[in-house]
Coordinates of C-alpha atoms and ligand atoms in Angstrom, one line a residue:
M1 CA -18.3 28.9 9.0
T2 CA -19.8 25.4 9.6
E3 CA -18.0 22.9 11.7
E4 CA -17.3 20.9 8.6
A5 CA -15.8 23.8 6.8
H6 CA -13.7 24.7 9.8
L7 CA -12.3 21.2 10.2
H8 CA -11.7 21.0 6.4
R9 CA -9.8 24.3 6.5
L10 CA -7.6 23.1 9.4
L11 CA -6.7 19.9 7.4
L12 CA -5.9 21.9 4.3
D13 CA -3.6 24.3 6.3
R14 CA -1.9 21.3 7.9
M15 CA -1.3 19.6 4.6
T16 CA 0.1 22.8 3.2
S17 CA 2.4 23.5 6.1
T18 CA 3.8 19.9 6.0
G19 CA 4.4 20.2 2.3
S20 CA 2.0 17.4 1.1
L21 CA -0.1 20.0 -0.7
R22 CA 2.2 22.1 -2.8
T23 CA 0.7 23.5 -5.9
E24 CA -2.3 25.8 -6.5
P25 CA -4.4 23.5 -8.7
W26 CA -4.2 20.7 -6.1
K27 CA -4.9 23.2 -3.3
R28 CA -8.1 24.3 -5.1
A29 CA -9.1 20.6 -5.7
A30 CA -8.5 19.7 -2.0
A31 CA -10.5 22.7 -0.9
A32 CA -13.4 21.7 -3.2
V33 CA -13.7 18.0 -2.1
P34 CA -15.2 17.4 1.4
R35 CA -13.7 14.1 2.7
H36 CA -16.7 13.4 5.0
E37 CA -18.9 12.9 1.8
F38 CA -16.8 9.7 1.2
L39 CA -17.1 8.4 4.7
R40 CA -20.9 8.5 5.2
G41 CA -20.9 4.8 5.8
G42 CA -18.7 5.4 8.8
F43 CA -15.2 4.0 9.5
F44 CA -13.4 1.7 11.9
R45 CA -11.0 3.0 14.5
R46 CA -8.2 0.9 16.0
A47 CA -9.3 -0.3 19.5
H48 CA -6.5 -0.2 22.1
G49 CA -5.9 -2.6 24.9
S50 CA -6.1 -5.8 22.9
D51 CA -3.3 -8.3 22.0
F52 CA -4.7 -8.5 18.4
T53 CA -5.4 -5.5 16.2
A54 CA -9.1 -4.9 17.0
W55 CA -11.3 -2.4 15.3
H56 CA -14.5 -0.6 16.5
P57 CA -17.0 1.2 14.2
V58 CA -17.6 4.9 14.2
R59 CA -20.9 5.5 12.4
R60 CA -22.1 8.8 10.9
A61 CA -23.6 11.1 13.5
E62 CA -21.8 9.3 16.3
P63 CA -19.4 11.4 18.4
G64 CA -16.1 11.8 16.7
W65 CA -17.3 10.9 13.2
L66 CA -16.9 14.3 11.6
E67 CA -13.6 15.1 13.4
G68 CA -12.3 11.7 12.3
C69 CA -13.1 12.4 8.7
Y70 CA -10.9 15.5 8.9
T71 CA -8.0 13.9 10.8
D72 CA -4.9 13.2 8.7
E73 CA -5.3 9.5 9.2
S74 CA -6.1 6.5 7.1
L75 CA -9.6 5.3 8.0
V76 CA -10.5 1.7 7.5
T77 CA -13.9 1.3 5.8
Q78 CA -14.1 -2.4 5.2
I79 CA -12.8 -5.4 7.1
A80 CA -12.3 -9.0 6.0
G81 CA -13.6 -8.4 2.5
T82 CA -17.2 -7.7 3.4
I83 CA -17.7 -6.1 6.8
V84 CA -18.6 -2.4 7.0
P85 CA -19.2 -0.3 10.1
E86 CA -23.0 -0.7 10.0
D87 CA -22.5 -4.5 10.4
I88 CA -20.7 -4.3 13.8
R89 CA -21.5 -3.5 17.4
G90 CA -18.5 -3.8 19.6
R91 CA -15.1 -4.9 18.2
I92 CA -13.8 -7.0 15.4
T93 CA -10.3 -8.5 15.0
R94 CA -9.8 -9.2 11.3
E95 CA -7.7 -7.5 8.7
P96 CA -8.8 -4.3 6.9
T97 CA -9.5 -4.7 3.2
S98 CA -10.5 -1.1 2.1
S99 CA -9.8 2.3 3.5
S100 CA -9.7 6.0 2.9
T101 CA -6.0 6.8 2.7
L102 CA -4.7 9.6 4.9
P103 CA -5.3 12.8 3.0
S104 CA -1.7 14.0 3.2
L105 CA -0.5 10.9 1.4
V106 CA -3.3 11.1 -1.2
L107 CA -2.3 14.7 -2.0
R108 CA 1.4 14.0 -1.9
M109 CA 0.9 11.2 -4.4
L110 CA -1.4 13.4 -6.6
E111 CA 1.4 16.1 -6.6
D112 CA 4.0 13.4 -7.4
L113 CA 1.9 12.3 -10.3
Q114 CA 2.8 15.5 -12.1
V115 CA -0.5 15.9 -14.0
E116 CA -1.2 18.6 -16.5
D117 CA -4.5 20.0 -17.8
G118 CA -6.1 17.6 -20.3
H119 CA -4.3 14.5 -19.0
Q120 CA -6.1 11.1 -19.1
V121 CA -5.6 9.3 -15.8
L122 CA -6.3 5.7 -14.8
E123 CA -6.6 5.2 -11.0
I124 CA -6.3 1.7 -9.5
G125 CA -8.2 1.3 -6.2
T126 CA -11.2 3.6 -6.1
G127 CA -11.8 2.8 -2.4
T128 CA -14.2 5.4 -1.0
G129 CA -13.8 7.6 -4.2
Y130 CA -12.1 10.5 -2.3
S131 CA -9.0 10.5 -4.5
T132 CA -11.1 9.9 -7.6
A133 CA -13.1 13.0 -6.7
L134 CA -9.8 15.0 -6.3
L135 CA -8.7 13.8 -9.8
C136 CA -12.1 14.7 -11.3
T137 CA -12.0 18.2 -9.7
R138 CA -8.5 18.8 -11.0
L139 CA -8.8 17.3 -14.5
G140 CA -12.5 16.9 -15.3
E141 CA -14.5 13.8 -14.9
D142 CA -14.1 12.9 -18.6
N143 CA -10.4 12.5 -18.0
V144 CA -10.6 10.1 -15.1
T145 CA -11.1 6.3 -15.1
S146 CA -11.0 4.4 -11.8
V147 CA -11.0 0.7 -11.2
E148 CA -12.1 -1.0 -8.0
Y149 CA -11.8 -4.8 -7.4
D150 CA -14.5 -5.1 -4.8
P151 CA -18.1 -4.7 -6.2
D152 CA -19.6 -3.5 -2.9
V153 CA -16.8 -0.9 -2.4
A154 CA -17.2 0.2 -6.0
A155 CA -21.0 0.7 -5.6
R156 CA -20.5 2.8 -2.5
A157 CA -17.9 4.9 -4.2
R158 CA -20.2 5.4 -7.2
A159 CA -22.9 6.6 -4.9
A160 CA -20.6 9.0 -3.0
L161 CA -19.2 10.4 -6.2
G162 CA -22.7 10.9 -7.7
H163 CA -23.8 12.6 -4.4
V164 CA -21.2 15.3 -5.0
G165 CA -22.1 15.5 -8.7
L166 CA -19.1 13.6 -10.2
Y167 CA -19.4 10.9 -12.9
P168 CA -16.0 9.6 -14.0
T169 CA -15.7 6.2 -15.7
L170 CA -15.8 3.7 -12.9
V171 CA -14.9 0.1 -13.6
T172 CA -15.4 -2.8 -11.3
G173 CA -12.7 -5.4 -11.8
D174 CA -9.0 -6.3 -11.4
G175 CA -7.1 -3.1 -11.8
L176 CA -3.9 -5.1 -12.3
L177 CA -5.2 -5.6 -15.9
G178 CA -5.6 -1.8 -16.3
H179 CA -8.5 -0.8 -18.5
G180 CA -7.6 -1.2 -22.1
E181 CA -10.7 0.6 -23.4
G182 CA -9.6 4.0 -22.2
A183 CA -5.9 3.6 -23.1
P184 CA -3.5 5.2 -23.8
Y185 CA -3.3 7.1 -20.5
D186 CA -0.9 9.9 -19.6
R187 CA -0.8 8.8 -16.0
I188 CA -1.6 5.6 -14.0
I189 CA -1.8 5.9 -10.2
A190 CA -2.4 3.0 -7.9
T191 CA -3.7 3.4 -4.4
C192 CA -3.1 -0.2 -3.5
A193 CA 0.4 -1.8 -3.6
V194 CA 1.7 -4.3 -6.1
R195 CA 4.5 -6.9 -5.8
T196 CA 5.4 -6.3 -9.4
V197 CA 4.2 -3.6 -11.8
P198 CA 1.8 -5.2 -14.3
T199 CA 3.0 -5.1 -17.9
Q200 CA -0.5 -4.1 -18.9
W201 CA 0.0 -0.7 -17.1
V202 CA 3.2 -0.2 -19.1
E203 CA 1.4 -1.1 -22.4
Q204 CA -1.6 1.2 -21.6
T205 CA 0.6 4.3 -20.8
R206 CA 1.8 6.5 -23.7
P207 CA 5.5 6.8 -24.1
G208 CA 6.7 9.6 -21.8
G209 CA 3.7 8.9 -19.5
L210 CA 4.1 8.1 -15.8
I211 CA 3.1 5.2 -13.5
L212 CA 3.0 6.0 -9.8
T213 CA 2.6 3.0 -7.6
T214 CA 3.7 1.5 -4.3
I215 CA 5.8 -1.6 -4.6
G216 CA 5.3 -3.9 -1.7
G217 CA 5.6 -7.6 -0.7
W218 CA 4.9 -10.3 1.7
L219 CA 7.4 -9.1 4.4
G220 CA 5.4 -5.8 4.7
A221 CA 8.1 -3.5 3.3
S222 CA 7.0 -1.1 0.5
E223 CA 7.9 2.1 -1.2
L224 CA 6.4 4.5 -3.8
A225 CA 7.9 4.3 -7.3
R226 CA 7.5 6.6 -10.2
L227 CA 8.2 5.0 -13.6
T228 CA 8.5 6.7 -17.0
V229 CA 7.2 4.6 -19.9
H230 CA 9.7 4.5 -22.8
E231 CA 9.3 4.2 -26.6
D232 CA 10.7 0.7 -26.5
G233 CA 7.8 -0.5 -24.3
T234 CA 9.8 -0.7 -21.1
A235 CA 9.4 1.5 -18.0
S236 CA 11.8 2.7 -15.4
G237 CA 12.2 5.1 -12.6
P238 CA 13.2 5.6 -9.0
L239 CA 11.7 4.7 -5.6
L240 CA 10.6 8.0 -4.1
G241 CA 11.1 7.3 -0.4
G242 CA 9.0 8.4 2.5
G243 CA 8.1 4.9 3.7
V244 CA 4.8 4.7 1.8
N245 CA 2.6 1.7 2.8
F246 CA -0.6 0.5 1.1
M247 CA -2.6 -2.6 1.3
L248 CA -1.5 -5.1 -1.4
A249 CA -3.7 -5.5 -4.5
R250 CA -6.0 -8.4 -3.7
P251 CA -4.6 -10.8 -6.3
H252 CA -1.1 -10.1 -4.9
L253 CA -2.0 -11.0 -1.3
P254 CA 0.1 -13.9 0.2
P255 CA -1.3 -17.5 0.0
P256 CA -2.4 -19.1 3.3
L257 CA 0.6 -20.6 5.2
G258 CA -1.2 -23.9 5.3
L259 CA 0.5 -26.8 7.2
L260 CA 3.9 -25.5 8.5
P261 CA 7.0 -27.6 7.6
D262 CA 8.7 -29.4 10.4
L263 CA 10.8 -26.6 11.8
G264 CA 12.8 -28.9 14.0
D265 CA 14.2 -30.8 11.1
G266 CA 16.8 -28.6 9.5
K267 CA 20.5 -27.8 9.4
E268 CA 21.7 -25.3 12.0
R269 CA 24.6 -22.9 11.8
E270 CA 25.7 -19.6 13.2
S271 CA 24.2 -16.6 11.3
T272 CA 26.3 -13.5 10.3
I273 CA 23.2 -11.3 10.9
G274 CA 20.3 -11.1 13.3
T275 CA 16.7 -10.5 12.8
E276 CA 17.2 -6.7 12.9
V277 CA 17.4 -6.9 9.1
L278 CA 13.7 -7.9 9.2
D279 CA 12.7 -5.0 11.5
D280 CA 14.5 -2.0 9.8
W281 CA 12.3 -0.7 6.9
T282 CA 15.1 -0.4 4.3
S283 CA 16.9 -3.7 5.0
R284 CA 13.5 -5.5 5.2
F285 CA 12.8 -4.2 1.6
V286 CA 16.2 -5.6 0.6
V287 CA 15.4 -9.0 2.2
Q288 CA 12.0 -9.0 0.5
L289 CA 13.7 -8.5 -2.9
A290 CA 16.0 -11.4 -2.1
V291 CA 13.3 -13.8 -1.0
P292 CA 10.0 -12.5 -2.5
G293 CA 8.1 -15.7 -1.8
A294 CA 8.8 -15.7 2.0
Q295 CA 6.3 -14.8 4.7
R296 CA 7.4 -14.1 8.3
L297 CA 6.0 -15.5 11.5
T298 CA 7.2 -15.4 15.1
L299 CA 7.0 -18.6 17.2
E300 CA 7.8 -19.5 20.8
R301 CA 9.8 -22.8 20.7
D302 CA 11.7 -24.5 23.4
G303 CA 11.4 -21.4 25.6
R304 CA 12.9 -19.0 23.0
T305 CA 11.5 -16.7 20.3
E306 CA 12.2 -17.7 16.7
D307 CA 11.7 -15.6 13.7
V308 CA 10.6 -17.8 10.8
L309 CA 10.6 -17.2 7.1
V310 CA 8.5 -19.7 5.1
D311 CA 8.1 -19.9 1.3
V312 CA 4.9 -21.7 0.9
E313 CA 5.4 -22.4 -2.8
T314 CA 8.8 -24.1 -2.5
G315 CA 8.5 -25.3 1.1
S316 CA 11.8 -23.6 2.0
W317 CA 12.1 -22.2 5.5
A318 CA 14.6 -20.6 7.9
A319 CA 14.2 -20.1 11.7
V320 CA 16.5 -17.5 13.3
Y321 CA 17.0 -17.0 17.0
Q322 CA 19.4 -15.5 19.4
D323 CA 21.6 -17.7 21.7
G324 CA 23.4 -15.5 24.1
G325 CA 25.5 -13.1 22.1
R326 CA 25.2 -14.9 18.8
W327 CA 22.5 -15.6 16.2
L328 CA 21.7 -19.1 15.0
V329 CA 19.8 -20.2 11.9
R330 CA 18.1 -23.5 11.1
Q331 CA 17.0 -24.0 7.5
G332 CA 15.1 -26.6 5.5
G333 CA 13.6 -27.2 2.1
P334 CA 15.1 -26.9 -1.4
Q335 CA 16.4 -23.3 -1.1
P336 CA 18.5 -22.0 1.9
L337 CA 16.5 -18.8 2.3
W338 CA 18.7 -17.3 5.0
D339 CA 21.9 -17.8 2.8
T340 CA 20.2 -15.6 0.2
V341 CA 19.2 -13.1 2.9
E342 CA 22.8 -12.9 4.2
E343 CA 24.2 -12.6 0.7
Q344 CA 21.8 -9.9 -0.4
T345 CA 22.0 -7.8 2.8
G346 CA 25.8 -8.2 2.8
R347 CA 26.0 -6.8 -0.7
W348 CA 23.7 -3.9 0.2
S349 CA 25.7 -3.1 3.4
G350 CA 28.9 -3.4 1.4
D351 CA 27.6 -0.8 -1.0
G352 CA 27.1 1.6 1.9
A353 CA 23.5 0.6 2.8
P354 CA 21.9 3.0 0.2
S355 CA 18.5 4.4 1.1
L356 CA 15.4 3.4 -0.9
E357 CA 15.5 6.7 -2.9
K358 CA 18.7 5.3 -4.5
F359 CA 16.9 2.2 -5.9
T360 CA 15.7 2.0 -9.5
V361 CA 12.8 -0.1 -10.8
T362 CA 12.8 -1.4 -14.4
V363 CA 9.8 -3.2 -16.0
A364 CA 10.3 -5.0 -19.2
A365 CA 8.6 -7.9 -21.0
E366 CA 11.0 -10.3 -19.1
G367 CA 9.7 -8.9 -15.7
Q368 CA 10.6 -6.4 -13.0
T369 CA 14.1 -5.7 -11.6
I370 CA 14.9 -3.4 -8.7
R371 CA 18.5 -2.4 -8.2
W372 CA 20.4 0.1 -6.1
Ligands
SAM1 C1 -6.3 2.2 0.2 S1 -7.8 1.8 -0.6 C2 -8.0 3.1 -1.8 C3 -8.1 4.4 -1.2 C4 -8.9 5.4 -2.1 N1 -8.0 5.8 -3.2 C5 -9.5 6.5 -1.3 O1 -9.1 7.7 -1.6 O2 -10.4 6.2 -0.6 C6 -7.2 0.5 -1.7 C7 -8.4 0.0 -2.6 O3 -7.8 -0.8 -3.6 C8 -8.7 -1.9 -3.9 N2 -8.0 -2.9 -4.6 C9 -7.3 -3.9 -4.1 N3 -6.8 -4.7 -5.1 C10 -7.3 -4.1 -6.3 C11 -7.2 -4.5 -7.7 N4 -6.5 -5.5 -8.1 N5 -7.8 -3.7 -8.6 C12 -8.5 -2.6 -8.2 N6 -8.7 -2.2 -6.9 C13 -8.1 -3.0 -6.0 C14 -9.2 -2.3 -2.5 O4 -10.4 -3.0 -2.6 C15 -9.3 -0.9 -1.8 O5 -10.6 -0.4 -2.0

């Protein structure tokens, strides 16, 4: 057995034992698709010992490359929208913009997609092409369409898929618009997160079909949702749980913070809650639903740490800090953001603090609602 085959086998065994890989057709597909073929351009590893998140490149044929390809980890393949491992010597400290998702999550999502033979699938976020290859192997390349926003990423995925002999329909463009030409689809799967599920995805899925996507937002909380499309043109379904996190679809990324409002100039009062609601995964999701336009930053001011929420569009802001045993909040702008956060988290706690699996998403022409 080659080293590649050995490492691949270990990964398959691990994904099976942890329950990500559950059914025979997906086990066969996962065994047939070698992940290293989709990482020939190398990847970035997180560099330790830096205040900022820094990344260093691991190029093909460098020590650790092959092992890295078969670890159950997400591997960053592009940084800051253009930079690939070949471009860098040393470290870089910018945000990742494309990656190969950890295989156990890819397979868990493909299992959750509940495909059947002959299904037409639209994938949003081709990335390296690894998940596209799995879909092609399971369903046949004629049944798979994949959309990638970034032309360079799309070109590399096309080459990698061609290298292993797979030729699905690959589209370069904004996957939030779906791909009307191939509609209706039986399934839509997104491997980037969205703030709101696009109505185009609902329109392009046949009644009874499924949309599997991560719903995220600007406070960094997210969860996987599986929606069923109904005859009346709406879609609804539960969040699936598991703390699934993906990079946001590029058109859904937050706007720059710009010039900060004057954070000293606001009304101060005691807060009924502390910033733990922003740290816990579930309550952060609840806060994000309450103030979807808010972004968070942490500032040192007057010798104390303040957690600040800023809504760039409205100019509203709230700064929360601890003073001895109590929490204080100072707010400014047209909307008292923290009042909304207190009200929404209070209602959620009052209802017994349900877990995200108890939340339901509905998408209709009027927009998206998420309720517990
Ligand atoms: C986590 S990666 C995808 C991982 C991929 N499925 C794999 O197996 O390698 C997310 C990808 O979504 C792409 N993306 C972001 N916004 C998008 C959009 N609006 N439409 C299509 N692709 C998008 C990113 O460029 C990135 O390549």
